[in-house]
Short mmCIF file of C-alpha atoms in Angstrom, two decimals:
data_model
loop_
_atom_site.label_atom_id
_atom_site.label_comp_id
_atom_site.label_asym_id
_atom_site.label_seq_id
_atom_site.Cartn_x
_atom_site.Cartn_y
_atom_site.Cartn_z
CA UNK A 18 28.85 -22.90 4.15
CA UNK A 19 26.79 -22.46 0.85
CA UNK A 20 23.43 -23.04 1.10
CA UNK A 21 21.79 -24.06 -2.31
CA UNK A 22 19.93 -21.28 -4.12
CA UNK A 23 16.55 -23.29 -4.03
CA UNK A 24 16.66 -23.30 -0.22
CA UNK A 25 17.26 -19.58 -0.26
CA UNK A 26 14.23 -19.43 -2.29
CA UNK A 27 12.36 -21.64 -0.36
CA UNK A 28 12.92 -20.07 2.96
CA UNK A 29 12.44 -16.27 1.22
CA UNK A 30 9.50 -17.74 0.47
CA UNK A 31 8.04 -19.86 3.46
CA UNK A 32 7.59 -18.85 7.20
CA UNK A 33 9.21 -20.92 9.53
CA UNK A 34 8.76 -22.81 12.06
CA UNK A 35 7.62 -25.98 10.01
CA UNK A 36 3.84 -25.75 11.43
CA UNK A 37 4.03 -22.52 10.12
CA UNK A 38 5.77 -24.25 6.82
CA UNK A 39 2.71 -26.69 6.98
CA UNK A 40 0.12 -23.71 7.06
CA UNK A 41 1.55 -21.96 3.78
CA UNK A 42 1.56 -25.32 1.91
CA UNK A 43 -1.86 -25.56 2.47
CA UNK A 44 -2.64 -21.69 1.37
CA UNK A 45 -0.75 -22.28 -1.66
CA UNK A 46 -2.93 -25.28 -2.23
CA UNK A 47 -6.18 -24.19 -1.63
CA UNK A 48 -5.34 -20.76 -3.23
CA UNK A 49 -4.77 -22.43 -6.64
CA UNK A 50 -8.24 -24.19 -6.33
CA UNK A 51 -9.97 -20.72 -5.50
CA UNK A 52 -8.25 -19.05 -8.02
CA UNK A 53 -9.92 -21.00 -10.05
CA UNK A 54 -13.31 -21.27 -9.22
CA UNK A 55 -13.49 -17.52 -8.65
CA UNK A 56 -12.83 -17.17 -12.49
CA UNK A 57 -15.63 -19.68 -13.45
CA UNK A 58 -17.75 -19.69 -10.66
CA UNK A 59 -19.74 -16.96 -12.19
CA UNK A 60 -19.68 -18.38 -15.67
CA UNK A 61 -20.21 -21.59 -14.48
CA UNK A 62 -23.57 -20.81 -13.00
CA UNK A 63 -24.97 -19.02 -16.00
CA UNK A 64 -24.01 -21.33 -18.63
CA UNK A 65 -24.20 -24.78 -16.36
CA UNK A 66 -26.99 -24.52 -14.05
CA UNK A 67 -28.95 -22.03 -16.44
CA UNK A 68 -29.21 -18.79 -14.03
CA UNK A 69 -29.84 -15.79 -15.24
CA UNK A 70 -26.99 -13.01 -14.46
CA UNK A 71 -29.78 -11.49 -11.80
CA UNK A 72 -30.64 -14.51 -9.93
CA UNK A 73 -27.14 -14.73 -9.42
CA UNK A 74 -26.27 -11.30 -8.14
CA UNK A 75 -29.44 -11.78 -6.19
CA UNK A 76 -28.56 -14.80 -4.46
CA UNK A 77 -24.55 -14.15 -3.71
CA UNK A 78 -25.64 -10.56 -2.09
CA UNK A 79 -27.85 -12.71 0.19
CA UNK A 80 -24.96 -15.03 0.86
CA UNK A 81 -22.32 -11.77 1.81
CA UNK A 82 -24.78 -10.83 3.99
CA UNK A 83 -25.29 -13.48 6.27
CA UNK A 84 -21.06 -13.94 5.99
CA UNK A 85 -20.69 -10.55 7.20
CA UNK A 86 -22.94 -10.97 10.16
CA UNK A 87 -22.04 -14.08 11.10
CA UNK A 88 -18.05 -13.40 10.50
CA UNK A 89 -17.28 -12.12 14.20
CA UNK A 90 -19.14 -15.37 15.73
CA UNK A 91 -16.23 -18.05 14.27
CA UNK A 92 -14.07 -15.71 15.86
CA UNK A 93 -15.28 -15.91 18.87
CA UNK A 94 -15.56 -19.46 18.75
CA UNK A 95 -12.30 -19.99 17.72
CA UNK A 96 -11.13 -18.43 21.55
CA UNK A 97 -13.21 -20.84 22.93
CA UNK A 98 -12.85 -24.13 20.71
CA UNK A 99 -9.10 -23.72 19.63
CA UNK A 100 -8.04 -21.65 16.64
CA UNK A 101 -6.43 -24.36 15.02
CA UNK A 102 -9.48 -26.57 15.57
CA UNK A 103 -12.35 -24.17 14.13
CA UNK A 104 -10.02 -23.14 11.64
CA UNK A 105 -9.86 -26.56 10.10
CA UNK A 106 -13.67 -27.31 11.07
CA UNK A 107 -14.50 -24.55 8.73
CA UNK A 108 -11.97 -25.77 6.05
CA UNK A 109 -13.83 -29.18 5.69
CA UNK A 110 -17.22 -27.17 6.05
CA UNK A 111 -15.91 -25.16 2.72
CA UNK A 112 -14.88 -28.49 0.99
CA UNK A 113 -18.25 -30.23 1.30
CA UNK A 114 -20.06 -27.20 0.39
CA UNK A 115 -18.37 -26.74 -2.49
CA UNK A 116 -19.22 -30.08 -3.81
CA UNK A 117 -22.46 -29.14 -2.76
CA UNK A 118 -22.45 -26.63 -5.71
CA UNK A 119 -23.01 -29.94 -8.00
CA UNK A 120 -26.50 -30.33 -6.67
CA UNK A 121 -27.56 -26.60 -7.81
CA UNK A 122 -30.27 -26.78 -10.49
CA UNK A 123 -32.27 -23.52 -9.73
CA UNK A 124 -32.64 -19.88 -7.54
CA UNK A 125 -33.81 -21.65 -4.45
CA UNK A 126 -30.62 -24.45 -4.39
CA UNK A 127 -28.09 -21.84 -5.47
CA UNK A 128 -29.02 -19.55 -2.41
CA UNK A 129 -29.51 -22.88 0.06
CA UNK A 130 -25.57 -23.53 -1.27
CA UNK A 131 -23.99 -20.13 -1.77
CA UNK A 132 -25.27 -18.85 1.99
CA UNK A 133 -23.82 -21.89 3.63
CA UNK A 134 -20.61 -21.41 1.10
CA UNK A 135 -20.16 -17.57 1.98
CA UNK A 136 -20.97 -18.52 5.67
CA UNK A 137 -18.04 -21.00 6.00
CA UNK A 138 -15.74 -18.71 4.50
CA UNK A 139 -16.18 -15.24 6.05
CA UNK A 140 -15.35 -16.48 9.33
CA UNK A 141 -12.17 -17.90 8.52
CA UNK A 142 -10.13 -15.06 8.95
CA UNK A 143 -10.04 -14.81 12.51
CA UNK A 144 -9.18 -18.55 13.38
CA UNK A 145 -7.00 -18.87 10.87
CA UNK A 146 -4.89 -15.34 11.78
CA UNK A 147 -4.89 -16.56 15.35
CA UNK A 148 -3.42 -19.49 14.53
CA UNK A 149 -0.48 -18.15 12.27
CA UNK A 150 -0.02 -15.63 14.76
CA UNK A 151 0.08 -18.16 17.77
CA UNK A 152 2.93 -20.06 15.80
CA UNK A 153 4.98 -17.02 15.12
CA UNK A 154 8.08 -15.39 17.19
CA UNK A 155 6.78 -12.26 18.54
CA UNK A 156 8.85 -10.07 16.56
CA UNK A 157 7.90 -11.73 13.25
CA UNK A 158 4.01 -12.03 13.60
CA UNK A 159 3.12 -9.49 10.75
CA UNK A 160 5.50 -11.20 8.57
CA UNK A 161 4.17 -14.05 8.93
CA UNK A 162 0.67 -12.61 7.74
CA UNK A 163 2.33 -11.26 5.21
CA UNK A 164 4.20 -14.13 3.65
CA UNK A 165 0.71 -15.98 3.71
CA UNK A 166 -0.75 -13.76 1.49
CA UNK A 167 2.30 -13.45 -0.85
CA UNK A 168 1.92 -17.75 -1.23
CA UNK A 169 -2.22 -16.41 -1.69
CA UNK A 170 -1.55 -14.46 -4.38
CA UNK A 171 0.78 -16.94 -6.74
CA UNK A 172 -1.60 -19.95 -5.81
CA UNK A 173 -4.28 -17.24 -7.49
CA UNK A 174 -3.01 -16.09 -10.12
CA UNK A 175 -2.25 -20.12 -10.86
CA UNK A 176 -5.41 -21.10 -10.18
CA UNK A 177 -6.94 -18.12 -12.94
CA UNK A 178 -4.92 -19.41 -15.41
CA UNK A 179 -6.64 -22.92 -14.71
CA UNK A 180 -9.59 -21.58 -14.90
CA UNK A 181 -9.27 -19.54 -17.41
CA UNK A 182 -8.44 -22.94 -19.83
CA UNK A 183 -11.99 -24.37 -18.13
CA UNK A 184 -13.94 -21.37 -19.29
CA UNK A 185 -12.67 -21.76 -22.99
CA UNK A 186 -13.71 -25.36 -22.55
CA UNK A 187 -17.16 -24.33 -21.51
CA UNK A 188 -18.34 -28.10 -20.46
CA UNK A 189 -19.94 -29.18 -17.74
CA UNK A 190 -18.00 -32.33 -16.91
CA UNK A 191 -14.89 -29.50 -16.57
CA UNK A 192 -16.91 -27.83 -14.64
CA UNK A 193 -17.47 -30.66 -12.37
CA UNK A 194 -14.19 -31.69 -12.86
CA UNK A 195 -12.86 -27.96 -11.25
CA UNK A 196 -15.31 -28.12 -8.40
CA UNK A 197 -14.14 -31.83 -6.99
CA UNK A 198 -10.60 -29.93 -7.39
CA UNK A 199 -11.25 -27.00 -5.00
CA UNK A 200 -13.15 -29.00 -2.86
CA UNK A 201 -10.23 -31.31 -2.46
CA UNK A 202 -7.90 -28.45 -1.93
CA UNK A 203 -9.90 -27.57 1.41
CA UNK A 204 -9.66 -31.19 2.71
CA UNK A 205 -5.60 -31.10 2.15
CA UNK A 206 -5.67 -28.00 3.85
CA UNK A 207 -7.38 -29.04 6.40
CA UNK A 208 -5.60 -31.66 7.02
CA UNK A 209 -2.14 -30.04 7.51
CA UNK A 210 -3.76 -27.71 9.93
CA UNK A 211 -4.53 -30.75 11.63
CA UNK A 212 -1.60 -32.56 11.57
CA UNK A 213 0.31 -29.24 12.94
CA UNK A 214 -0.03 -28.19 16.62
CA UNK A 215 -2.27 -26.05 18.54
CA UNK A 216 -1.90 -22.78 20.10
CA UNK A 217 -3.38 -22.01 24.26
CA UNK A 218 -6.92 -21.29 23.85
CA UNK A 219 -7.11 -17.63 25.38
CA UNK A 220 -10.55 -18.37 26.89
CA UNK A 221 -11.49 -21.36 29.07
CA UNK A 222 -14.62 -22.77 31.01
CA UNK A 223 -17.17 -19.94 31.50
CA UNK A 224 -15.45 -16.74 31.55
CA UNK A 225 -16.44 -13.87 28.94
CA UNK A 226 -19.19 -15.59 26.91
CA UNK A 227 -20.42 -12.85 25.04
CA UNK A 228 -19.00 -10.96 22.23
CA UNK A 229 -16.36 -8.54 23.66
CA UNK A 230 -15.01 -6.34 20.41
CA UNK A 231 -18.54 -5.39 19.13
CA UNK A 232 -18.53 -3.16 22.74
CA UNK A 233 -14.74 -1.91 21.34
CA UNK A 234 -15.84 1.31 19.81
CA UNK A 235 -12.52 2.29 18.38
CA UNK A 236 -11.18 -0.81 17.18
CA UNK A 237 -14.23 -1.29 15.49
CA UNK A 238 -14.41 1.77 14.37
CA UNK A 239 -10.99 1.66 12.39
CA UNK A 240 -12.63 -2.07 11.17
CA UNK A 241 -15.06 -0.02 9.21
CA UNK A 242 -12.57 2.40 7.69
CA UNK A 243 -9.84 0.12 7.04
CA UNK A 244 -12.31 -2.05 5.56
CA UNK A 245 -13.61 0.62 3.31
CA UNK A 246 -10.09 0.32 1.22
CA UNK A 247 -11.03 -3.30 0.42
CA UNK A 248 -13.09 -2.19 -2.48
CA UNK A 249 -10.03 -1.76 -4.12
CA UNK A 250 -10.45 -5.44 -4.69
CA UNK A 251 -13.56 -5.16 -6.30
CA UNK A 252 -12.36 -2.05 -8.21
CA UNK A 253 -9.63 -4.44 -9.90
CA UNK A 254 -11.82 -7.76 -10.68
CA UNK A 255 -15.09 -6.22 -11.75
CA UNK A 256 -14.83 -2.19 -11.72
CA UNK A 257 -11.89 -2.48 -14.37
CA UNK A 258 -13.17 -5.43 -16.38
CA UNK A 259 -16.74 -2.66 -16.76
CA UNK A 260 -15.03 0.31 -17.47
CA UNK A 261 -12.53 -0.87 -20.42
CA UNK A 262 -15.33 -3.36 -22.02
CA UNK A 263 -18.01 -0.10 -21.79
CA UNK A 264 -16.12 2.99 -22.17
CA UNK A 265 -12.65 2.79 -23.66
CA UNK A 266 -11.67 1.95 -27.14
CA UNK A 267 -8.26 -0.25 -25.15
CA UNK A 268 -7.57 -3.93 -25.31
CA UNK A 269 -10.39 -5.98 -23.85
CA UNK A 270 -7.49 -8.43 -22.33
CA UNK A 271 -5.43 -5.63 -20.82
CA UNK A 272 -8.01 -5.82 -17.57
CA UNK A 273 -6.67 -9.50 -17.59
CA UNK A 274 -3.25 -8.78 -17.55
CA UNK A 275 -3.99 -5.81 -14.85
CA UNK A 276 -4.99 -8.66 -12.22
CA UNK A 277 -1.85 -10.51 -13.38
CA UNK A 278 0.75 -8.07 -12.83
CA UNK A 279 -1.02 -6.70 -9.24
CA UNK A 280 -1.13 -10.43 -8.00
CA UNK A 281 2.47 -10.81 -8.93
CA UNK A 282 2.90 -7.42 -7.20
CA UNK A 283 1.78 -8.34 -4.03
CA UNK A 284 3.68 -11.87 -4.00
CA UNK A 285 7.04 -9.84 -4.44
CA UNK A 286 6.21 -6.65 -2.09
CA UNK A 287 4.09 -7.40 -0.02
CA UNK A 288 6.39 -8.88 2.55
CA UNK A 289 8.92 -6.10 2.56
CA UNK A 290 5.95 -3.46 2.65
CA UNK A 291 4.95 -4.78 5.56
CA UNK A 292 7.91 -5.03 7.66
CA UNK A 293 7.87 -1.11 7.84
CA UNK A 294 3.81 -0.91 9.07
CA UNK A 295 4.19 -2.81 12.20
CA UNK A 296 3.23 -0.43 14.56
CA UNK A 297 -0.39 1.58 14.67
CA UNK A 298 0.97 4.85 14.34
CA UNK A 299 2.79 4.01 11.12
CA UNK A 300 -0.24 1.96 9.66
CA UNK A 301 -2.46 5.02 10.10
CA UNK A 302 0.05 6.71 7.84
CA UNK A 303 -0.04 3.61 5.22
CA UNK A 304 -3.77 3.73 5.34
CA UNK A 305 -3.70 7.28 4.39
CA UNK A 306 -0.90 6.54 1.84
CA UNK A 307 -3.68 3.82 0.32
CA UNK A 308 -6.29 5.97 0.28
CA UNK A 309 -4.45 8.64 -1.75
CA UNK A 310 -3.08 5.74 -4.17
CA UNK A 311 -6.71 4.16 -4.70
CA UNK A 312 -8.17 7.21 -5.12
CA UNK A 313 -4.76 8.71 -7.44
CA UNK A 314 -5.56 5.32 -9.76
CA UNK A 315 -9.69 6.52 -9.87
CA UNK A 316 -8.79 9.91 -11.41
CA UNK A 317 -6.62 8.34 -13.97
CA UNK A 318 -8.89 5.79 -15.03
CA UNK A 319 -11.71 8.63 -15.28
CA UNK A 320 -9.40 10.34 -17.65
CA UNK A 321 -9.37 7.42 -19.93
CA UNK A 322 -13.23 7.81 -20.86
CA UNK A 323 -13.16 7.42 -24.68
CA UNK A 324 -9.31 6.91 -25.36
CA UNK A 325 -7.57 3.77 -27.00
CA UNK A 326 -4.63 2.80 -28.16
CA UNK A 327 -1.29 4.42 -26.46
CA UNK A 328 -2.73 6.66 -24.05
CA UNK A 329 -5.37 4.36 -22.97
CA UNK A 330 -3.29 1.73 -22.39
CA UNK A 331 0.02 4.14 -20.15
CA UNK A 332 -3.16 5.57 -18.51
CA UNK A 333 -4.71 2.38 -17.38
CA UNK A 334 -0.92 1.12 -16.90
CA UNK A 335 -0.09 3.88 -14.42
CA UNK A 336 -3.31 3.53 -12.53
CA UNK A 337 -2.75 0.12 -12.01
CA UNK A 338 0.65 0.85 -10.59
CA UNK A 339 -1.06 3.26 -8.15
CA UNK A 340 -3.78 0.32 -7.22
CA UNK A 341 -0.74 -1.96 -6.22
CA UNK A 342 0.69 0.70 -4.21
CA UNK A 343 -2.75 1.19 -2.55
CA UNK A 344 -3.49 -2.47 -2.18
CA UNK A 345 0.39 -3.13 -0.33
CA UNK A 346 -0.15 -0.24 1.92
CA UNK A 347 -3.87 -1.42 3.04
CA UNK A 348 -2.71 -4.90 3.48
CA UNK A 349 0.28 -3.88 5.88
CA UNK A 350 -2.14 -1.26 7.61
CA UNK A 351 -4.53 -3.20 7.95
CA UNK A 352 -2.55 -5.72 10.04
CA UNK A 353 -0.54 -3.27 11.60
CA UNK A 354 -3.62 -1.78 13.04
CA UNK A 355 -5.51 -4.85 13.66
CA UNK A 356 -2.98 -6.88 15.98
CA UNK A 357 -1.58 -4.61 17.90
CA UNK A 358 -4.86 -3.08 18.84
CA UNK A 359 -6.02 -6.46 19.66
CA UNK A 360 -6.18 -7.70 23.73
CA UNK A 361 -4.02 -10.78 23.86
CA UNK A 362 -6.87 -12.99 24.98
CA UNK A 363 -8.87 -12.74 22.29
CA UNK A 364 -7.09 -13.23 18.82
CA UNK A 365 -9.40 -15.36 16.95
CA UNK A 366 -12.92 -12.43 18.05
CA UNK A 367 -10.87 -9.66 17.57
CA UNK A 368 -8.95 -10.65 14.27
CA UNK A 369 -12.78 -12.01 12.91
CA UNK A 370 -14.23 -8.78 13.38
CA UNK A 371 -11.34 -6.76 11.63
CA UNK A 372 -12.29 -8.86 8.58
CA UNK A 373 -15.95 -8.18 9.07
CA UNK A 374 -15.55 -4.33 8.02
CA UNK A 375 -13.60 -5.65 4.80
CA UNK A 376 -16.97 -8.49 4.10
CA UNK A 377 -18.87 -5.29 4.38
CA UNK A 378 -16.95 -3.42 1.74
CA UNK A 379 -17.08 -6.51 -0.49
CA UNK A 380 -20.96 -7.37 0.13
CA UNK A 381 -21.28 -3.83 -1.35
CA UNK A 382 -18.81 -4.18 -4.23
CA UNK A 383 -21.30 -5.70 -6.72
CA UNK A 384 -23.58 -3.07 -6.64
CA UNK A 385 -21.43 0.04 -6.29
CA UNK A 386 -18.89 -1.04 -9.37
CA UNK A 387 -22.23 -1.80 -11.47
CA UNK A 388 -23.37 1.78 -10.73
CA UNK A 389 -20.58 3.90 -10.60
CA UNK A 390 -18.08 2.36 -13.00
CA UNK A 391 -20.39 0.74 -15.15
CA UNK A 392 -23.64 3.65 -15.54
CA UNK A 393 -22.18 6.66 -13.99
CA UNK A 394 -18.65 6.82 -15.85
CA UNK A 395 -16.36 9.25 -15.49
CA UNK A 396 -18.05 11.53 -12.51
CA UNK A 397 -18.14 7.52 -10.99
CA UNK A 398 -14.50 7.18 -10.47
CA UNK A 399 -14.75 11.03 -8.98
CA UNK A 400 -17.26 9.51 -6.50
CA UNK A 401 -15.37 6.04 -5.66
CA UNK A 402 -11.58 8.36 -5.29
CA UNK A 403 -14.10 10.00 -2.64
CA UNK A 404 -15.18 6.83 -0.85
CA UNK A 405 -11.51 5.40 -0.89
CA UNK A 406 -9.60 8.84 0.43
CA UNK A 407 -12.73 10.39 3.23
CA UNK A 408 -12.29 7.33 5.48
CA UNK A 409 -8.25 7.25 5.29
CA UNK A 410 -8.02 10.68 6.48
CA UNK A 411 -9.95 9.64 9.02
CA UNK A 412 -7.92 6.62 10.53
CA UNK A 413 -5.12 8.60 12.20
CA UNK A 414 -7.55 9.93 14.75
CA UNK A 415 -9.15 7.00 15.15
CA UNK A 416 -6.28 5.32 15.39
CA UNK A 417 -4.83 7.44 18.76
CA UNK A 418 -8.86 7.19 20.15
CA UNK A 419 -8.31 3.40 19.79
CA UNK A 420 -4.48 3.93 21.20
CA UNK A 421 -5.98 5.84 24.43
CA UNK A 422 -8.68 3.32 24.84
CA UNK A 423 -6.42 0.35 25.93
CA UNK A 424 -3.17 -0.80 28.12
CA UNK A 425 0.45 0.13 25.78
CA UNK A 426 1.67 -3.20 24.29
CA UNK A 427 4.74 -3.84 23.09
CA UNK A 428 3.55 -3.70 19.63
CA UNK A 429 1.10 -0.72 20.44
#
């Protein structure tokens, strides 16, 4: 029986079962709407509201802080509460507080907004992962994660070319416009995690009230390094963006077209990538593999200092082939670590507090692409190759301390 060639895409595409079908509908959703704002959002606040470029460094650093700390909480509500229940709680809670953005006319309002913004979305991770992983087959949970962030990535790279079109229109009804769009995106989402079932809520009644993986040295432990290789996030939206604009004679737009390509990247590999990282042992090794990708792509780029045309652009071209490898392998590691590693009755804490090392990483981003890429140059890249490759080489021991620490799972 021939099955039409849209299907086939479809299911490539989508997890199954159809709660899990629900799930990527709404990531693809709200994905387009965040692509979007996270193109204009910083625009938007300069030229609209009339903040100075300082405030608002000032004000989001305040916001990833109090993110990061509070990340592991949601996950350890989401245990208690239902994954599938916090996880659209904190949807809504995004929604409205992105509207809330409307009513920002100075420093103090910005903060007020931008704290309770960053605070709804760190902590989404860890519901959210429990609940994909709660609907998945045991043999296909990693894909699963996987496939989400493939839909992530096209539903961003749509969502920049949206807002890309609202930044050359530079008005503020588009601006309002945009932000009643990703707000709306939230409440859709939310309500397809709603209308989707629930997965057993590990803990019950009374039992284990207090945080359990911030005692779980080694787990944490590898949550820090993992979550070091998340800069290479930062290193693509604003370390890039610096370096070309400041101190290479190449194409302004090629930093554009960088984040492109990588986001397409990911959508096409990053499913297959992962399939071969699902155990801890073999994610160490993909760590290490990221680390000496990132840090491969920071020695190229330093060797661009000064250069245009041609060589510029194959330089910066081969380093950003190097960043998707890195960014693929950290992805898969970073799951392949994080789950199996993780005590079955506690998905939502554990899974929150993996993505607490990568908020970390990110709340530091700002300030370490400003100084490095942007004031140091060339010996800056030396320095940031350093901080991607020390803590890889470090994740294979870490990763049989964590291994030695805990029953053998199946996936372990």
């Amino acid at each position: 029986m021939m099955i039409p060639r849209d299907r086939r895409v479809i299911d490539a595409l989508l997890p199954r079962p159809w709660p899990l079908r629900r799930m990527a509908c709404g990531t693809l959703v709200s994905a387009v709407g965040n692509g979007a704002w996270f193109t204009t959002w910083a625009v938007f606040l300069t030229r609209s509201v009339g903040l100075s470029p300082a405030q608002v460094g000032v004000g989001m650093t305040i916001a990833a802080v109090l993110g990061a700390l509070l990340t592991p909480v949601f996950g350890w509500l989401g245990d208690r509460a239902g994954a599938r229940e916090t996880f659209a709680a904190q949807l809504m809670a995004q929604g409205a507080v992105g509207l809330a953005f409307l009513a920002v006319h100075g420093m103090a309002s910005f903060i007020v907004v931008a704290a309770l913004s960053q605070i709804a979305a760190s902590g989404t991770g860890g519901p959210r992962n429990a609940l994909a992983l709660g609907l998945s087959e045991p043999a296909r949970k990693l894909e699963v994660l996987s496939r989400l962030r493939a839909i992530s990535h096209i539903g961003w790279a749509l969502g920049a070319l949206l807002g890309g079109a609202v930044i050359t229109v530079d008005a503020r009804p588009v601006y309002v416009a945009l932000l009643v769009l990703n707000a709306g995106t939230y409440f859709v989402y939310a309500a397809l995690v709603r209308s989707g079932p629930g997965v057993p809520t590990p803990v019950g009644g009374g039992r284990r009230r207090r945080l359990r993986v911030v005692r779980d040295v080694p787990y944490m432990s590898l949550a820090g390094m993992t979550g070091t290789l998340a800069l290479c996030w930062a290193m693509l939206s604003s370390g890039l963006p610096l370096w070309v604009a400041l101190h290479t004679r190449a194409p302004q737009a090629l930093s554009a077209v960088v984040v492109v390509v990588s986001s397409l990247g990911i959508a096409a590999f990053q499913t297959r990538v992962s399939r071969g990282v699902t155990m801890p042992v073999r994610a160490a090794r993909a760590a290490l593999g990221s680390g000496l990708a990132l840090a491969g792509a920071c020695l190229l780029l330093a060797l661009t200092a000064g250069l245009g045309g041609l060589p510029a652009i194959a330089l910066i071209l081969s380093a950003a082939a190097l960043h998707l490898t890195g960014e693929l392998l950290f992805v898969a590691s970073s799951w392949g670590l994080s789950v199996p590693l993780m005590p079955p009755d506690a998905p939502s804490e554990y899974q929150g507090a993996f993505a607490t090392g990568e908020s970390l990483a990110l709340m530091l981003a700002p300030a370490l692409m400003t100084t490095l890429v942007a004031d140091w140059g060339r010996p800056g890249w030396v320095v940031l190759a350093l901080i991607f490759l020390i803590p890889a080489l470090a994740i294979t021991p870490a990763t049989k301390w964590a291994l030695r620490t805990r029953p053998a799972s199946p996936l372990a």
